[in-house]
Amino acid sequence: MKEYYLVAKIVSGFGKDGFVKVSSFTDFPEHFLTLKKVYLDFFGEKKEFFINKVKNSGNTYLFKFRNFDSEKDVEVLAGKEIFVDSEELIKLPANYFFIHDLIGSRVLRNNVEIGEIKNVVSFPANDVYVIENQQGEEILIPAIQDYIEHFD
């Protein structure tokens, strides 16, 4: 079964030529410039959309999908989430991780397990790991190098 990863959301149509304005959920939105296809979710089912063009407009990216050529064509896409499959995922630099790879990881301190990563919350300063210990309590650890020795 194919896995999909959320990377962005369509904010609105943009202009009269069928472009959509995209809000990125990734730290590497420049990867959008190389994408050939993405998937949009329609009622729980992923539909493949081929990309004709991607433009970088300041902090925003604009996508032009095949067969969507007007303002009216893209109205139905507003609010849709954009996914990629594992083949389209960017290769991350050292010490960067996808959130889906961190969820479920064991967390140790002095070789003693303190819990498991249940979630990662993003804040402007840095991400925070939400760790659940054996008693079901949450422990929050900033995702910064000062608090992390290494990842296996």
PDB file of C-alpha atoms in Angstrom:
ATOM      1  CA  MET A   1       0.000   0.000   0.000  1.00  0.00           C
ATOM      2  CA  LYS A   2       1.341   3.399  -0.979  1.00  0.00           C
ATOM      3  CA  GLU A   3       2.092   5.873   1.820  1.00  0.00           C
ATOM      4  CA  TYR A   4       1.409   9.591   1.467  1.00  0.00           C
ATOM      5  CA  TYR A   5       3.017  12.498   3.304  1.00  0.00           C
ATOM      6  CA  LEU A   6       1.389  15.885   3.880  1.00  0.00           C
ATOM      7  CA  VAL A   7       3.570  18.721   2.536  1.00  0.00           C
ATOM      8  CA  ALA A   8       1.252  21.673   1.874  1.00  0.00           C
ATOM      9  CA  LYS A   9      -2.276  23.003   1.562  1.00  0.00           C
ATOM     10  CA  ILE A  10      -3.949  24.933  -1.231  1.00  0.00           C
ATOM     11  CA  VAL A  11      -4.940  28.349   0.100  1.00  0.00           C
ATOM     12  CA  SER A  12      -6.795  29.706  -2.926  1.00  0.00           C
ATOM     13  CA  GLY A  13      -6.742  30.227  -6.637  1.00  0.00           C
ATOM     14  CA  PHE A  14      -4.252  32.790  -7.918  1.00  0.00           C
ATOM     15  CA  GLY A  15      -4.859  34.825 -11.038  1.00  0.00           C
ATOM     16  CA  LYS A  16      -6.905  33.917 -14.075  1.00  0.00           C
ATOM     17  CA  ASP A  17      -4.631  31.235 -15.584  1.00  0.00           C
ATOM     18  CA  GLY A  18      -5.389  28.352 -13.207  1.00  0.00           C
ATOM     19  CA  PHE A  19      -2.608  28.730 -10.654  1.00  0.00           C
ATOM     20  CA  VAL A  20      -3.205  27.924  -6.971  1.00  0.00           C
ATOM     21  CA  LYS A  21      -1.506  29.538  -3.982  1.00  0.00           C
ATOM     22  CA  VAL A  22       0.096  26.962  -1.667  1.00  0.00           C
ATOM     23  CA  SER A  23       0.941  27.114   2.046  1.00  0.00           C
ATOM     24  CA  SER A  24       3.966  24.903   2.773  1.00  0.00           C
ATOM     25  CA  PHE A  25       4.280  22.577   5.779  1.00  0.00           C
ATOM     26  CA  THR A  26       7.881  21.668   4.992  1.00  0.00           C
ATOM     27  CA  ASP A  27      11.205  23.204   5.966  1.00  0.00           C
ATOM     28  CA  PHE A  28      12.340  22.704   2.366  1.00  0.00           C
ATOM     29  CA  PRO A  29       9.658  24.263   0.125  1.00  0.00           C
ATOM     30  CA  GLU A  30      12.220  24.740  -2.656  1.00  0.00           C
ATOM     31  CA  HIS A  31      11.685  21.004  -3.292  1.00  0.00           C
ATOM     32  CA  PHE A  32       8.319  21.985  -4.803  1.00  0.00           C
ATOM     33  CA  LEU A  33      10.218  23.331  -7.815  1.00  0.00           C
ATOM     34  CA  THR A  34      11.236  19.778  -8.790  1.00  0.00           C
ATOM     35  CA  LEU A  35       7.911  17.992  -8.233  1.00  0.00           C
ATOM     36  CA  LYS A  36       6.203  16.433 -11.237  1.00  0.00           C
ATOM     37  CA  LYS A  37       3.120  15.118  -9.425  1.00  0.00           C
ATOM     38  CA  VAL A  38       1.329  15.366  -6.097  1.00  0.00           C
ATOM     39  CA  TYR A  39      -1.796  13.896  -4.553  1.00  0.00           C
ATOM     40  CA  LEU A  40      -4.863  15.748  -3.321  1.00  0.00           C
ATOM     41  CA  ASP A  41      -7.321  14.242  -0.867  1.00  0.00           C
ATOM     42  CA  PHE A  42     -10.940  14.016  -1.974  1.00  0.00           C
ATOM     43  CA  PHE A  43     -13.189  12.420   0.668  1.00  0.00           C
ATOM     44  CA  GLY A  44     -10.394  10.204   2.001  1.00  0.00           C
ATOM     45  CA  GLU A  45      -9.140   9.109  -1.411  1.00  0.00           C
ATOM     46  CA  LYS A  46      -5.875  10.418  -2.860  1.00  0.00           C
ATOM     47  CA  LYS A  47      -6.076  11.620  -6.465  1.00  0.00           C
ATOM     48  CA  GLU A  48      -2.956  12.115  -8.574  1.00  0.00           C
ATOM     49  CA  PHE A  49      -2.399  15.612  -9.991  1.00  0.00           C
ATOM     50  CA  PHE A  50       0.342  16.360 -12.494  1.00  0.00           C
ATOM     51  CA  ILE A  51       2.166  19.667 -12.122  1.00  0.00           C
ATOM     52  CA  ASN A  52       2.781  21.767 -15.227  1.00  0.00           C
ATOM     53  CA  LYS A  53       4.555  24.621 -13.475  1.00  0.00           C
ATOM     54  CA  VAL A  54       5.664  25.835 -10.031  1.00  0.00           C
ATOM     55  CA  LYS A  55       6.525  29.465  -9.283  1.00  0.00           C
ATOM     56  CA  ASN A  56       8.151  30.906  -6.200  1.00  0.00           C
ATOM     57  CA  SER A  57       6.492  34.196  -5.296  1.00  0.00           C
ATOM     58  CA  GLY A  58       8.265  35.474  -2.171  1.00  0.00           C
ATOM     59  CA  ASN A  59       7.216  33.265   0.755  1.00  0.00           C
ATOM     60  CA  THR A  60       4.510  31.635  -1.341  1.00  0.00           C
ATOM     61  CA  TYR A  61       4.545  28.937  -3.981  1.00  0.00           C
ATOM     62  CA  LEU A  62       2.160  28.801  -6.902  1.00  0.00           C
ATOM     63  CA  PHE A  63       1.238  25.504  -8.590  1.00  0.00           C
ATOM     64  CA  LYS A  64      -0.275  25.034 -12.040  1.00  0.00           C
ATOM     65  CA  PHE A  65      -1.894  21.618 -12.476  1.00  0.00           C
ATOM     66  CA  ARG A  66      -2.445  19.900 -15.816  1.00  0.00           C
ATOM     67  CA  ASN A  67      -5.964  20.539 -17.214  1.00  0.00           C
ATOM     68  CA  PHE A  68      -6.673  23.364 -14.745  1.00  0.00           C
ATOM     69  CA  ASP A  69      -6.520  26.441 -16.932  1.00  0.00           C
ATOM     70  CA  SER A  70      -8.792  29.051 -15.380  1.00  0.00           C
ATOM     71  CA  GLU A  71      -9.848  30.672 -12.154  1.00  0.00           C
ATOM     72  CA  LYS A  72     -13.085  28.685 -12.275  1.00  0.00           C
ATOM     73  CA  ASP A  73     -11.265  25.360 -12.786  1.00  0.00           C
ATOM     74  CA  VAL A  74      -9.296  25.706  -9.529  1.00  0.00           C
ATOM     75  CA  GLU A  75     -12.177  26.842  -7.279  1.00  0.00           C
ATOM     76  CA  VAL A  76     -12.816  23.229  -6.216  1.00  0.00           C
ATOM     77  CA  LEU A  77      -9.187  22.864  -5.047  1.00  0.00           C
ATOM     78  CA  ALA A  78      -9.210  25.594  -2.363  1.00  0.00           C
ATOM     79  CA  GLY A  79      -8.515  24.115   1.071  1.00  0.00           C
ATOM     80  CA  LYS A  80      -7.275  20.771  -0.269  1.00  0.00           C
ATOM     81  CA  GLU A  81      -4.212  19.228   1.351  1.00  0.00           C
ATOM     82  CA  ILE A  82      -1.252  18.324  -0.863  1.00  0.00           C
ATOM     83  CA  PHE A  83       0.572  15.031  -0.356  1.00  0.00           C
ATOM     84  CA  VAL A  84       3.594  13.354  -1.924  1.00  0.00           C
ATOM     85  CA  ASP A  85       4.427   9.660  -1.982  1.00  0.00           C
ATOM     86  CA  SER A  86       7.687   8.181  -0.705  1.00  0.00           C
ATOM     87  CA  GLU A  87       9.308   8.470  -4.169  1.00  0.00           C
ATOM     88  CA  GLU A  88       8.838  12.255  -4.106  1.00  0.00           C
ATOM     89  CA  LEU A  89      10.094  12.846  -0.548  1.00  0.00           C
ATOM     90  CA  ILE A  90      13.142  15.057  -0.347  1.00  0.00           C
ATOM     91  CA  LYS A  91      16.407  13.525   0.879  1.00  0.00           C
ATOM     92  CA  LEU A  92      17.116  15.252   4.181  1.00  0.00           C
ATOM     93  CA  PRO A  93      20.488  16.560   5.341  1.00  0.00           C
ATOM     94  CA  ALA A  94      22.195  15.067   8.401  1.00  0.00           C
ATOM     95  CA  ASN A  95      20.349  15.576  11.711  1.00  0.00           C
ATOM     96  CA  TYR A  96      17.031  16.360   9.991  1.00  0.00           C
ATOM     97  CA  PHE A  97      14.171  13.903  10.321  1.00  0.00           C
ATOM     98  CA  PHE A  98      10.658  13.495   9.035  1.00  0.00           C
ATOM     99  CA  ILE A  99       8.126  13.690  11.844  1.00  0.00           C
ATOM    100  CA  HIS A 100       6.580  10.388  10.746  1.00  0.00           C
ATOM    101  CA  ASP A 101       9.981   8.727  11.285  1.00  0.00           C
ATOM    102  CA  LEU A 102      10.266  10.117  14.833  1.00  0.00           C
ATOM    103  CA  ILE A 103       6.797   9.095  16.038  1.00  0.00           C
ATOM    104  CA  GLY A 104       7.066   5.871  18.015  1.00  0.00           C
ATOM    105  CA  SER A 105      10.796   6.252  18.692  1.00  0.00           C
ATOM    106  CA  ARG A 106      12.055   5.301  22.134  1.00  0.00           C
ATOM    107  CA  VAL A 107      13.707   8.045  24.182  1.00  0.00           C
ATOM    108  CA  LEU A 108      16.548   7.189  26.556  1.00  0.00           C
ATOM    109  CA  ARG A 109      18.349   9.131  29.251  1.00  0.00           C
ATOM    110  CA  ASN A 110      21.514   7.598  30.701  1.00  0.00           C
ATOM    111  CA  ASN A 111      20.554   4.325  28.924  1.00  0.00           C
ATOM    112  CA  VAL A 112      17.197   4.199  30.751  1.00  0.00           C
ATOM    113  CA  GLU A 113      14.024   4.471  28.688  1.00  0.00           C
ATOM    114  CA  ILE A 114      11.936   7.491  29.681  1.00  0.00           C
ATOM    115  CA  GLY A 115       9.222   7.087  27.063  1.00  0.00           C
ATOM    116  CA  GLU A 116       8.200   7.188  23.430  1.00  0.00           C
ATOM    117  CA  ILE A 117       7.764  10.112  21.029  1.00  0.00           C
ATOM    118  CA  LYS A 118       4.021  10.515  20.472  1.00  0.00           C
ATOM    119  CA  ASN A 119       3.975  13.835  18.632  1.00  0.00           C
ATOM    120  CA  VAL A 120       6.099  16.722  17.421  1.00  0.00           C
ATOM    121  CA  VAL A 121       4.725  20.231  17.895  1.00  0.00           C
ATOM    122  CA  SER A 122       6.094  23.096  15.815  1.00  0.00           C
ATOM    123  CA  PHE A 123       6.712  26.483  17.384  1.00  0.00           C
ATOM    124  CA  PRO A 124       8.408  29.536  15.821  1.00  0.00           C
ATOM    125  CA  ALA A 125      11.612  29.049  17.843  1.00  0.00           C
ATOM    126  CA  ASN A 126      11.901  25.259  17.437  1.00  0.00           C
ATOM    127  CA  ASP A 127       9.962  22.007  17.399  1.00  0.00           C
ATOM    128  CA  VAL A 128       9.124  20.222  20.655  1.00  0.00           C
ATOM    129  CA  TYR A 129       9.018  16.439  21.102  1.00  0.00           C
ATOM    130  CA  VAL A 130       5.999  15.184  23.046  1.00  0.00           C
ATOM    131  CA  ILE A 131       7.124  12.071  24.908  1.00  0.00           C
ATOM    132  CA  GLU A 132       4.793   9.771  26.812  1.00  0.00           C
ATOM    133  CA  ASN A 133       6.361   7.921  29.749  1.00  0.00           C
ATOM    134  CA  GLN A 134       5.303   4.518  31.149  1.00  0.00           C
ATOM    135  CA  GLN A 135       2.805   6.229  33.490  1.00  0.00           C
ATOM    136  CA  GLY A 136       1.080   7.947  30.563  1.00  0.00           C
ATOM    137  CA  GLU A 137       2.430  11.384  31.480  1.00  0.00           C
ATOM    138  CA  GLU A 138       3.685  13.784  28.824  1.00  0.00           C
ATOM    139  CA  ILE A 139       7.234  15.079  28.843  1.00  0.00           C
ATOM    140  CA  LEU A 140       8.141  17.954  26.516  1.00  0.00           C
ATOM    141  CA  ILE A 141      11.683  18.216  25.170  1.00  0.00           C
ATOM    142  CA  PRO A 142      12.848  20.998  22.834  1.00  0.00           C
ATOM    143  CA  ALA A 143      14.118  19.599  19.533  1.00  0.00           C
ATOM    144  CA  ILE A 144      17.462  21.355  19.750  1.00  0.00           C
ATOM    145  CA  GLN A 145      20.948  19.880  19.788  1.00  0.00           C
ATOM    146  CA  ASP A 146      21.622  20.903  23.430  1.00  0.00           C
ATOM    147  CA  TYR A 147      19.035  18.345  24.614  1.00  0.00           C
ATOM    148  CA  ILE A 148      19.757  15.503  22.197  1.00  0.00           C
ATOM    149  CA  GLU A 149      22.860  13.325  22.248  1.00  0.00           C
ATOM    150  CA  HIS A 150      22.130  11.285  19.135  1.00  0.00           C
ATOM    151  CA  PHE A 151      19.557   9.409  17.068  1.00  0.00           C
ATOM    152  CA  ASP A 152      19.878   5.739  16.140  1.00  0.00           C
TER     153      ASP A 152
END
